Short mmCIF file of C-alpha atoms in Angstrom, two decimals:
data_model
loop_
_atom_site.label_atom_id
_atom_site.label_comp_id
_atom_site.label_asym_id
_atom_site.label_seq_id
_atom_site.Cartn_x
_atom_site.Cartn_y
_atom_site.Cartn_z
CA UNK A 1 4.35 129.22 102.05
CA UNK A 2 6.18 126.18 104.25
CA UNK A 3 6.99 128.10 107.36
CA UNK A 4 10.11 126.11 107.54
CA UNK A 5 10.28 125.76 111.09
CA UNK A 6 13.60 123.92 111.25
CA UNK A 7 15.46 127.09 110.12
CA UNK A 8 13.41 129.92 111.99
CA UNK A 9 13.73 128.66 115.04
CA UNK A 10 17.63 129.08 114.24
CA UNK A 11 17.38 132.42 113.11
CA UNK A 12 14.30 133.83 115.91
CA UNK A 13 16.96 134.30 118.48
CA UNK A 14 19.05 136.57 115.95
CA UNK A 15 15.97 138.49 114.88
CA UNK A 16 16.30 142.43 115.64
CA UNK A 17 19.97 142.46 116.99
CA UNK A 18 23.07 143.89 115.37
CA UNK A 19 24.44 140.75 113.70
CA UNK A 20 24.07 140.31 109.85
CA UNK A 21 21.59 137.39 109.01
CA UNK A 22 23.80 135.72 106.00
CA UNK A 23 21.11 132.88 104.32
CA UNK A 24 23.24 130.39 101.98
CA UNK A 25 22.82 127.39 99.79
CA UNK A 26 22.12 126.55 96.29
CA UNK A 27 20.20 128.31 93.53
CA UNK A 28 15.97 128.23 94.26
CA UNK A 29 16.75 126.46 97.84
CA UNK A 30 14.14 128.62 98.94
CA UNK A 31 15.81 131.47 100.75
CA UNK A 32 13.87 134.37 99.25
CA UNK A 33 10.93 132.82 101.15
CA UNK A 34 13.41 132.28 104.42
CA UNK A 35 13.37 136.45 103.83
CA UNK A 36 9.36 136.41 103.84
CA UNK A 37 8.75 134.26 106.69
CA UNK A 38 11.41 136.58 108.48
CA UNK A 39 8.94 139.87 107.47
CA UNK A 40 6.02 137.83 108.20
CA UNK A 41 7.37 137.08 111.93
CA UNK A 42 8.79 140.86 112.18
CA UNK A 43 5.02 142.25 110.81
CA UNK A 44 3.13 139.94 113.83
CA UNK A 45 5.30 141.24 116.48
CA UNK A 46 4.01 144.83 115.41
CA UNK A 47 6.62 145.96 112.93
CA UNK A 48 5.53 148.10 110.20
CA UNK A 49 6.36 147.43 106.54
CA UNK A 50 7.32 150.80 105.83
CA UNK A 51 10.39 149.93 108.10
CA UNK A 52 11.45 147.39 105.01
CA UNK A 53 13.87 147.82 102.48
CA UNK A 54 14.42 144.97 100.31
CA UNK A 55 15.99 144.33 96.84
CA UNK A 56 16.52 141.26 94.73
CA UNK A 57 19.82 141.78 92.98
CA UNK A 58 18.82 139.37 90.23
CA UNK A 59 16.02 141.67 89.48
CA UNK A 60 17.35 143.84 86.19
CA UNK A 61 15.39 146.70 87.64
CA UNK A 62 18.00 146.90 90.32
CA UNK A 63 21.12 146.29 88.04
CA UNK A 64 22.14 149.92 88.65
CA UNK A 65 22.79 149.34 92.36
CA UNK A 66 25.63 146.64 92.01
CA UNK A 67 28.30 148.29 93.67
CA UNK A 68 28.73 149.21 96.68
CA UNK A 69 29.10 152.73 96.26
CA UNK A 70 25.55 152.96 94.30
CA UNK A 71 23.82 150.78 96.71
CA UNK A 72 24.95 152.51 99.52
CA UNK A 73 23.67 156.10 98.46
CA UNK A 74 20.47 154.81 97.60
CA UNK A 75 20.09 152.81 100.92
CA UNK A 76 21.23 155.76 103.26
CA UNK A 77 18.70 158.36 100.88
CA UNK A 78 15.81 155.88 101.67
CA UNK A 79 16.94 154.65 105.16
CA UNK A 80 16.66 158.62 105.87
CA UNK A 81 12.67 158.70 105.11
CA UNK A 82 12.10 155.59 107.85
CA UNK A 83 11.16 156.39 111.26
CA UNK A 84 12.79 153.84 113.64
CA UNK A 85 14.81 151.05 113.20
CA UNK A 86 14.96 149.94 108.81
CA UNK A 87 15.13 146.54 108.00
CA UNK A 88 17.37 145.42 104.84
CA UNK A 89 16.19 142.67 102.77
CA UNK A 90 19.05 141.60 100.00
CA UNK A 91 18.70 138.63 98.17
CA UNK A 92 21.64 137.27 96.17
CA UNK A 93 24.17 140.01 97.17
CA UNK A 94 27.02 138.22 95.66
CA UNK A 95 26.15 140.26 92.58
CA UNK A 96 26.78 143.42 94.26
CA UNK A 97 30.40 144.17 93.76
CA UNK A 98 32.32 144.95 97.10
CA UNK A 99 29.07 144.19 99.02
CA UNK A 100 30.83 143.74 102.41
CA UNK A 101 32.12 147.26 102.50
CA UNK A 102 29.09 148.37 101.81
CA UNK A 103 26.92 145.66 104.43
CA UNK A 104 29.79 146.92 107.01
CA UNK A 105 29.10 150.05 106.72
CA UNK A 106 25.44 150.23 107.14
CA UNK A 107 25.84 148.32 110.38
CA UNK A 108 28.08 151.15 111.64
CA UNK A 109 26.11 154.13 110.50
CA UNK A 110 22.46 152.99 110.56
CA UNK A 111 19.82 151.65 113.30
CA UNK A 112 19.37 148.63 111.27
CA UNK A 113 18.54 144.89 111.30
CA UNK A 114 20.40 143.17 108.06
CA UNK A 115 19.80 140.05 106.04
CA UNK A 116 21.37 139.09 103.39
CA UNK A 117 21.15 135.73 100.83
CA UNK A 118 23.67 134.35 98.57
CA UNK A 119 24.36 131.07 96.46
CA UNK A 120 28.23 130.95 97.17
CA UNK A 121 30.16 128.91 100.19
CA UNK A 122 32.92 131.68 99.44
CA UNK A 123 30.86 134.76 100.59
CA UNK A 124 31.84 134.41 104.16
CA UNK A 125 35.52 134.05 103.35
CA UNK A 126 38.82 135.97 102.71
CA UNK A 127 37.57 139.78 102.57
CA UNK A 128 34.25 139.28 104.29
CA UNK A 129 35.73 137.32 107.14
CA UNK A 130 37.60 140.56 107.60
CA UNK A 131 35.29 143.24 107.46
CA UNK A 132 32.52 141.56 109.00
CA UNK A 133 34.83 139.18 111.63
CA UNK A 134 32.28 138.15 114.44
CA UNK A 135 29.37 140.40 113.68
CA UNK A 136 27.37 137.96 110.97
CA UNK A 137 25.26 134.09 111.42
CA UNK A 138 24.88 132.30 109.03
CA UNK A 139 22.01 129.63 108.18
CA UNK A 140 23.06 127.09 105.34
CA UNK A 141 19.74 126.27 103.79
CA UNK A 142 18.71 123.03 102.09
CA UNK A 143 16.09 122.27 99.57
CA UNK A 144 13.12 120.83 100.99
CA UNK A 145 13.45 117.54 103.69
CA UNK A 146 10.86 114.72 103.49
CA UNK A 147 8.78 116.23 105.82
CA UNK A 148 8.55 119.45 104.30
CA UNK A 149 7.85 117.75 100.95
CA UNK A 150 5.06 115.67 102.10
CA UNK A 151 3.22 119.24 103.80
CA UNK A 152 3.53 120.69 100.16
CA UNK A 153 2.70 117.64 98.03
CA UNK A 154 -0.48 116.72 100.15
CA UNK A 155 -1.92 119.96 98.94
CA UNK A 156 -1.22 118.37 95.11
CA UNK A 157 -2.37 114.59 95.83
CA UNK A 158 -4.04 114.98 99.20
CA UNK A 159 -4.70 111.35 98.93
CA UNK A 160 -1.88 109.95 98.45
CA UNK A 161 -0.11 107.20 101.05
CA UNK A 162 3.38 107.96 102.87
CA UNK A 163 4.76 105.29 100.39
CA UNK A 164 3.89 107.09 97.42
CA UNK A 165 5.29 110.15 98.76
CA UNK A 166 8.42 108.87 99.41
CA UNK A 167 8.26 107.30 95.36
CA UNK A 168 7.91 110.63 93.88
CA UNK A 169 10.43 112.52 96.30
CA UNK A 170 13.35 109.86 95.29
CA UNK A 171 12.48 111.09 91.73
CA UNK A 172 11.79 115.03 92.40
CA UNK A 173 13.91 115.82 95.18
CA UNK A 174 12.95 118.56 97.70
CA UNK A 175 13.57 121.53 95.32
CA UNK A 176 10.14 124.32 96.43
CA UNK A 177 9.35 125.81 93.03
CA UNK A 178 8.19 122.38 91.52
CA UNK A 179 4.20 122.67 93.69
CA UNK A 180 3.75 125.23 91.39
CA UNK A 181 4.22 123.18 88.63
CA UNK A 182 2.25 120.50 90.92
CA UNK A 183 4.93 118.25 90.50
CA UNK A 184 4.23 117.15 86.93
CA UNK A 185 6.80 114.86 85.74
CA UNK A 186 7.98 116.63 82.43
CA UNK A 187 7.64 120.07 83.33
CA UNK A 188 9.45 118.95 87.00
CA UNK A 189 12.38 117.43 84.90
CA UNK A 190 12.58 120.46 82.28
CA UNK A 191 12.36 122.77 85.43
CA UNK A 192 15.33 120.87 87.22
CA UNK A 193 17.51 120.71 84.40
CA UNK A 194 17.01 124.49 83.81
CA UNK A 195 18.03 125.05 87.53
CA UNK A 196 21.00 122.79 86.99
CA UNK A 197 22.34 124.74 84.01
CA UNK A 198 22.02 127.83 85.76
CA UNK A 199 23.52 126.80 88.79
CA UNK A 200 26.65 125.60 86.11
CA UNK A 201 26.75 128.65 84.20
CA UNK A 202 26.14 131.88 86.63
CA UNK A 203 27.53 129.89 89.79
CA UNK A 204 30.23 127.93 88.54
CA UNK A 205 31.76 129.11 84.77
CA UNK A 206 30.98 132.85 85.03
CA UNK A 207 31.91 133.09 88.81
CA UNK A 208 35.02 131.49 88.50
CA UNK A 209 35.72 132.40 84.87
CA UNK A 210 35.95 128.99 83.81
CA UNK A 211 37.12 128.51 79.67
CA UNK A 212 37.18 124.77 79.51
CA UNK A 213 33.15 124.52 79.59
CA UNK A 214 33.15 120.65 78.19
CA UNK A 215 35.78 120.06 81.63
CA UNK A 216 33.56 120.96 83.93
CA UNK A 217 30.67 118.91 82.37
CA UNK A 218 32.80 115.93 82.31
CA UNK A 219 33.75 116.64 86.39
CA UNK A 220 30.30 116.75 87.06
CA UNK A 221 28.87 114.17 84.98
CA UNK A 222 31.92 112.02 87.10
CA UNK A 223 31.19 113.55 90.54
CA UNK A 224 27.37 113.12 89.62
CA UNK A 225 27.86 109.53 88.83
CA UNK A 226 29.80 108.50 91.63
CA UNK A 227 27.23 110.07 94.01
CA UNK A 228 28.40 108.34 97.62
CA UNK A 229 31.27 106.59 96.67
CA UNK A 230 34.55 107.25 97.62
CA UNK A 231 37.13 108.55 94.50
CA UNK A 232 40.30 110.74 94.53
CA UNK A 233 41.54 113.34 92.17
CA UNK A 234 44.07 110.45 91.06
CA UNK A 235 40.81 108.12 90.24
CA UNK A 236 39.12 110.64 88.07
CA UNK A 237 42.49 111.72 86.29
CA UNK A 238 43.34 108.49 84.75
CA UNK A 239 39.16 108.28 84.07
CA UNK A 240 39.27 111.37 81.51
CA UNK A 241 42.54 110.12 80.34
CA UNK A 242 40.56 106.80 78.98
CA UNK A 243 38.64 110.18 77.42
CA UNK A 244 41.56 111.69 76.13
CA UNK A 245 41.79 114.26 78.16
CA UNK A 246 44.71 114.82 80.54
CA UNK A 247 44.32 116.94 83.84
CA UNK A 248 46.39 117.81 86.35
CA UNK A 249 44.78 116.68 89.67
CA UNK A 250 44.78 120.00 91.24
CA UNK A 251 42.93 121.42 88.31
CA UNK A 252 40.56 118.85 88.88
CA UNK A 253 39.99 119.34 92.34
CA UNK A 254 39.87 123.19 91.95
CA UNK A 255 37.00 122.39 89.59
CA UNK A 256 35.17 120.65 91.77
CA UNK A 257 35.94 122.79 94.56
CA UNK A 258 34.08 125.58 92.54
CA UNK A 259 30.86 123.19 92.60
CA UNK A 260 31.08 122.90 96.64
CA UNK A 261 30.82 126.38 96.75
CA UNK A 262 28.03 127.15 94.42
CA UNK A 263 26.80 124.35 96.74
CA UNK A 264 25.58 121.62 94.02
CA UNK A 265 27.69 119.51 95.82
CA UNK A 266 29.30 118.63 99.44
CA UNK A 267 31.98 116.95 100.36
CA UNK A 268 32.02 114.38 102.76
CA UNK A 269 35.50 113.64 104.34
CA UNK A 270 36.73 110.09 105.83
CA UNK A 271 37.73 109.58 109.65
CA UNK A 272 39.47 106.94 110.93
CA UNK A 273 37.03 105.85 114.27
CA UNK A 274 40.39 104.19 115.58
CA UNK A 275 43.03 106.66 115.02
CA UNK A 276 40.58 109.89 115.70
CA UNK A 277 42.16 111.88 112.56
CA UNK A 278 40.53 113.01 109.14
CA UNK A 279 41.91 110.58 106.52
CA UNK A 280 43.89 112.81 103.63
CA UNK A 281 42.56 111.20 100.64
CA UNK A 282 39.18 109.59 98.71
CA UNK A 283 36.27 111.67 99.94
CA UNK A 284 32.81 111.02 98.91
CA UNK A 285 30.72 113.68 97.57
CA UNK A 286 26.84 114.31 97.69
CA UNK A 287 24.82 116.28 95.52
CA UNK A 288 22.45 119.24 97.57
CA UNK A 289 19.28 117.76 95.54
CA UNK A 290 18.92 114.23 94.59
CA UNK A 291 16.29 115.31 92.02
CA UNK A 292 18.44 117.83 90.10
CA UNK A 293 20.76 114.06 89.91
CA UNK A 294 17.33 112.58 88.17
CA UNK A 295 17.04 115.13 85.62
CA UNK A 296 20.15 115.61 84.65
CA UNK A 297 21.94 111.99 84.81
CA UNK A 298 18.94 109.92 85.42
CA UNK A 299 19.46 106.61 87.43
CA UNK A 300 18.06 107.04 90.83
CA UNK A 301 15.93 104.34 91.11
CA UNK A 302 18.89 101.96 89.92
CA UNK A 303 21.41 103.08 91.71
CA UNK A 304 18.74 103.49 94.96
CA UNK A 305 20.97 102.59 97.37
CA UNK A 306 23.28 105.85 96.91
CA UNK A 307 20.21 107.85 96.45
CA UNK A 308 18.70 107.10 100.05
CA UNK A 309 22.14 107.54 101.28
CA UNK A 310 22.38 111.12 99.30
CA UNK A 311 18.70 111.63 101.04
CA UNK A 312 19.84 111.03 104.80
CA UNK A 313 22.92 112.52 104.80
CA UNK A 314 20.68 115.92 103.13
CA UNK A 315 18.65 115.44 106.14
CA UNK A 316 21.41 115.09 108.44
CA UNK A 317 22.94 118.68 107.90
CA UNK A 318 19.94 119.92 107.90
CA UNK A 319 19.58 118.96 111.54
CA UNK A 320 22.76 120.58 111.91
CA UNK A 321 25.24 117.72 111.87
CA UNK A 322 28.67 117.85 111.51
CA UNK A 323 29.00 114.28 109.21
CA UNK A 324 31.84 112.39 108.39
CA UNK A 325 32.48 108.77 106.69
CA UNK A 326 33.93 106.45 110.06
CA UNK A 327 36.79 103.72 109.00
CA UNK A 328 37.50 101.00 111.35
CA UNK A 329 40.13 98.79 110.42
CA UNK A 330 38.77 97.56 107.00
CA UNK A 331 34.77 98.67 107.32
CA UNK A 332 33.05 101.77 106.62
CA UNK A 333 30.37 103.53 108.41
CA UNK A 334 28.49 105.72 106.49
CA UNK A 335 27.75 108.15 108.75
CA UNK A 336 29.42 109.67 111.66
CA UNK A 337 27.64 112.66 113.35
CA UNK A 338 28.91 115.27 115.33
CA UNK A 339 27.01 117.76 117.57
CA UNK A 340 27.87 119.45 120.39
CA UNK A 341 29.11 116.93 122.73
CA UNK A 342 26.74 113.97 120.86
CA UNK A 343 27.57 110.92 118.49
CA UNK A 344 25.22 109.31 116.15
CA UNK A 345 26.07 106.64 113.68
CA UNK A 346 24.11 106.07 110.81
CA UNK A 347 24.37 103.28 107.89
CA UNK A 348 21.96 103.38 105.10
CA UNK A 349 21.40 100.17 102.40
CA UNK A 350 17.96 99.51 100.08
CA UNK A 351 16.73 96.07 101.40
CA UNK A 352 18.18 93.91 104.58
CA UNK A 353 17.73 91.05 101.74
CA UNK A 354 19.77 88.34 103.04
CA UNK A 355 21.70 86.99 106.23
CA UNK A 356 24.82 88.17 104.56
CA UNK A 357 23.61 92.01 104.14
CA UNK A 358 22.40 91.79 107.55
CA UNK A 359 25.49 90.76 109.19
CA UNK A 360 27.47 93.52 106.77
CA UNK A 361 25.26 96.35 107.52
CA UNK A 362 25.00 95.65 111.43
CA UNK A 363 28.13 94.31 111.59
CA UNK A 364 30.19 97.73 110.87
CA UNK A 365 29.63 98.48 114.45
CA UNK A 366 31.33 95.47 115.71
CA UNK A 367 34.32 97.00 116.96
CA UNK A 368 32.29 100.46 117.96
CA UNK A 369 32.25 100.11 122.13
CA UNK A 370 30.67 103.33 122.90
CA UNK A 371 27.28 103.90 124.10
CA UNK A 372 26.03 106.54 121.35
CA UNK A 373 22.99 105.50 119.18
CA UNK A 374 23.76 103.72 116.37
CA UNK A 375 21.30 103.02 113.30
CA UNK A 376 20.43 100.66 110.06
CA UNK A 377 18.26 102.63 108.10
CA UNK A 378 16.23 101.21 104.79
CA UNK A 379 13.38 100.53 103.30
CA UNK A 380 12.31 97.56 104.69
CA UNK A 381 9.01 97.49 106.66
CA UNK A 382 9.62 94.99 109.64
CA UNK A 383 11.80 96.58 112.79
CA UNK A 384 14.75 94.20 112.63
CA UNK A 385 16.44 95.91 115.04
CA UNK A 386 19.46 93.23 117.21
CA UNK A 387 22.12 94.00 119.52
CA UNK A 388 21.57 97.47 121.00
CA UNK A 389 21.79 98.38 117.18
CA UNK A 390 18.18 100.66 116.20
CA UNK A 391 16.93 99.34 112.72
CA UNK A 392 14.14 101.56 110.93
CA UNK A 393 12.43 102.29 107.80
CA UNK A 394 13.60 105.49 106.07
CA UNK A 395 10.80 106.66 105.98
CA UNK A 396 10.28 106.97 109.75
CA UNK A 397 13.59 108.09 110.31
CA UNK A 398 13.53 111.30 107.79
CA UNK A 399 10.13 112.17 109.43
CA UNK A 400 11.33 111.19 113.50
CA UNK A 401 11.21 114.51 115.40
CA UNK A 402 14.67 113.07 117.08
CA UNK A 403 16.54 110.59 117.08
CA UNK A 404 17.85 108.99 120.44
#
């Protein structure tokens, strides 16, 4: 087991206090382990398992317990034979049905420490927000980064260089479950495009009782395509018209809107650097694995440029960026980074080829006149840094400790 350091040091200063620990993100991210590595931390500072109650609501064994009313009779029965404080493990409560009552209520009338996964954006809003206002963090999680990647594959090909690391995570993506299938490239892709269809049916159809199944496919196969490039509802209207299909734009966008929130993808919204206000229209999207992208639609390695760009601005959230795409005038930054009170700028392309990609890629910051770092990032192996403006190789930037 990863210890996942990036996310425990997040949720160490919650650990043992009143508010609910709420763990999100996409099917198989790996936040059933996040709930391990959070009993493993509890059982070295001297708590004792029998203080534990955890259930798995995708476990059949447990299908009698999804509502609120049966889950919270058996919880208070069992809570009742614990000495001290209990400790609730529930993974993927969105199956439980009126789970917040239920969560709410155990905070009130129990000593208890609560954590709770899910695989939908939506579970902290409407209701929720109102029964649980103030008294829950929550800890988006990500499939694995680079770095965490590399720890797990070394133990598969312990001999293998950096380079070669980076090759197979372009194709594989960060998702944990594929070391035990030691990355193997068939069983890998099978195992990804499973994932993928069961992040479409139980996250997206059945969730939001979707009818028009081959719809949806088309969205995705669209959004999937167009990985990193800007589009608007309009755009992909009038492309499944040339498919004979006609949609109204805000069907479209309420379809995709459903994929955001079973987190397969994110959007990425456009700021104008000059005018300081979130542009209204054509956001880019990015998909939460890059390897899923492989397996289903295949093309990373051709269309590399979008997938390195998919890959930092992954690893960007993850370090608990705010990101937006910068305009100025008629350029676009990739990247713009918020946190706290700090900037970061970011622009991602394959190869600085040529004079002429050189001057695009480090010439977007032209008209930029403030003093926060600003970065070319690609594969290329030679620093080619110029102008105040950092160059580096991917590589070293996914696996940089900070960047300053």
């Amino acid at each position: 087991m990863i210890k996942r350091e990036i996310y425990m040091k997040r949720i160490r200063p919650f650990i043992g206090t009143d508010l609910i620990k709420v763990m999100t993100g996409i099917r198989r991210c790996g936040k059933s382990v996040m709930l391990e590595l959070i009993k493993q931390e509890l059982i070295e500072s001297g708590t004792d398992p029998a203080q534990f109650i955890s259930i798995n609501f995708e476990d059949m064994n447990y299908a009698h317990l999804q509502t609120a009313k049966a889950l919270h009779k058996e919880i208070t029965k069992k809570a009742s034979d614990i000495n001290g404080k209990v400790y609730l493990f529930f993974d993927e409560i969105q199956e439980v049905k009126d789970w917040e009552k239920c969560i709410n209520s155990f905070r009130v009338s129990l000593d208890c420490d609560i954590y709770i996964t899910g695989s939908n954006a939506k579970l902290l809003s409407g209701e929720l927000a109102t029964y649980l206002g103030g008294r829950y963090v929550e800890f988006v999680i990500y499939p694995f980064s680079f770095a965490e990647f590399i720890e797990l594959y070394k133990t598969v090909a312990p001999d293998e260089s950096i380079q070669k690391c980076f090759q197979k995570y372009l194709l594989v993506g960060g998702m944990p479950y594929l070391a035990n299938i030691r990355y193997a490239d068939e069983p890998s892709k099978q195992y990804l495009h499973d994932l993928f269809s069961s992040v479409q049916l139980k996250d997206i159809l059945k969730r939001n009782k979707i009818r028009d199944v081959d719809l949806l496919e088309r969205i995705i196969a669209y959004v999937m395509a167009n990985v990193g490039n800007t589009f608007s509802a309009a755009s992909l209207a009038r492309f499944l018209k040339s498919e004979q299909r006609t949609v109204a734009p805000e069907t479209l966008l309420n379809y995709i809107k459903y994929c955001c929130n079973a987190y397969l993808f994110y959007q990425v919204k456009r700021e104008d650097l000059q005018g300081k206000q979130i542009l209204a229209s054509n956001e880019k999207y990015y998909i939460a694995d890059h390897g899923i992208r492989e397996a289903v639609f295949g093309g990373n390695m051709k269309q590399i440029n979008l997938t390195l760009e998919n890959i930092v601005y992954l690893e960007l959230l993850r370090r608990g960026h705010e990101v937006t795409v910068g305009r100025i005038g008629d350029k676009e930054i990739d990247f713009v980074c918020h946190k706290r009170d700090e900037k970061l700028y970011v622009q991602v392309t394959y190869l600085l080829a040529s004079d002429e990609t050189i001057q695009r890629e480090f010439g977007v910051y032209d008209n930029i006149r403030d003093n926060f770092p600003k970065y070319v990032v690609s594969l290329d192996e030679f620093d080619m840094s110029r102008n105040g403006i950092k160059h580096r190789n991917i590589r070293d930037f996914l696996l940089a400790e900070e960047w300053n």
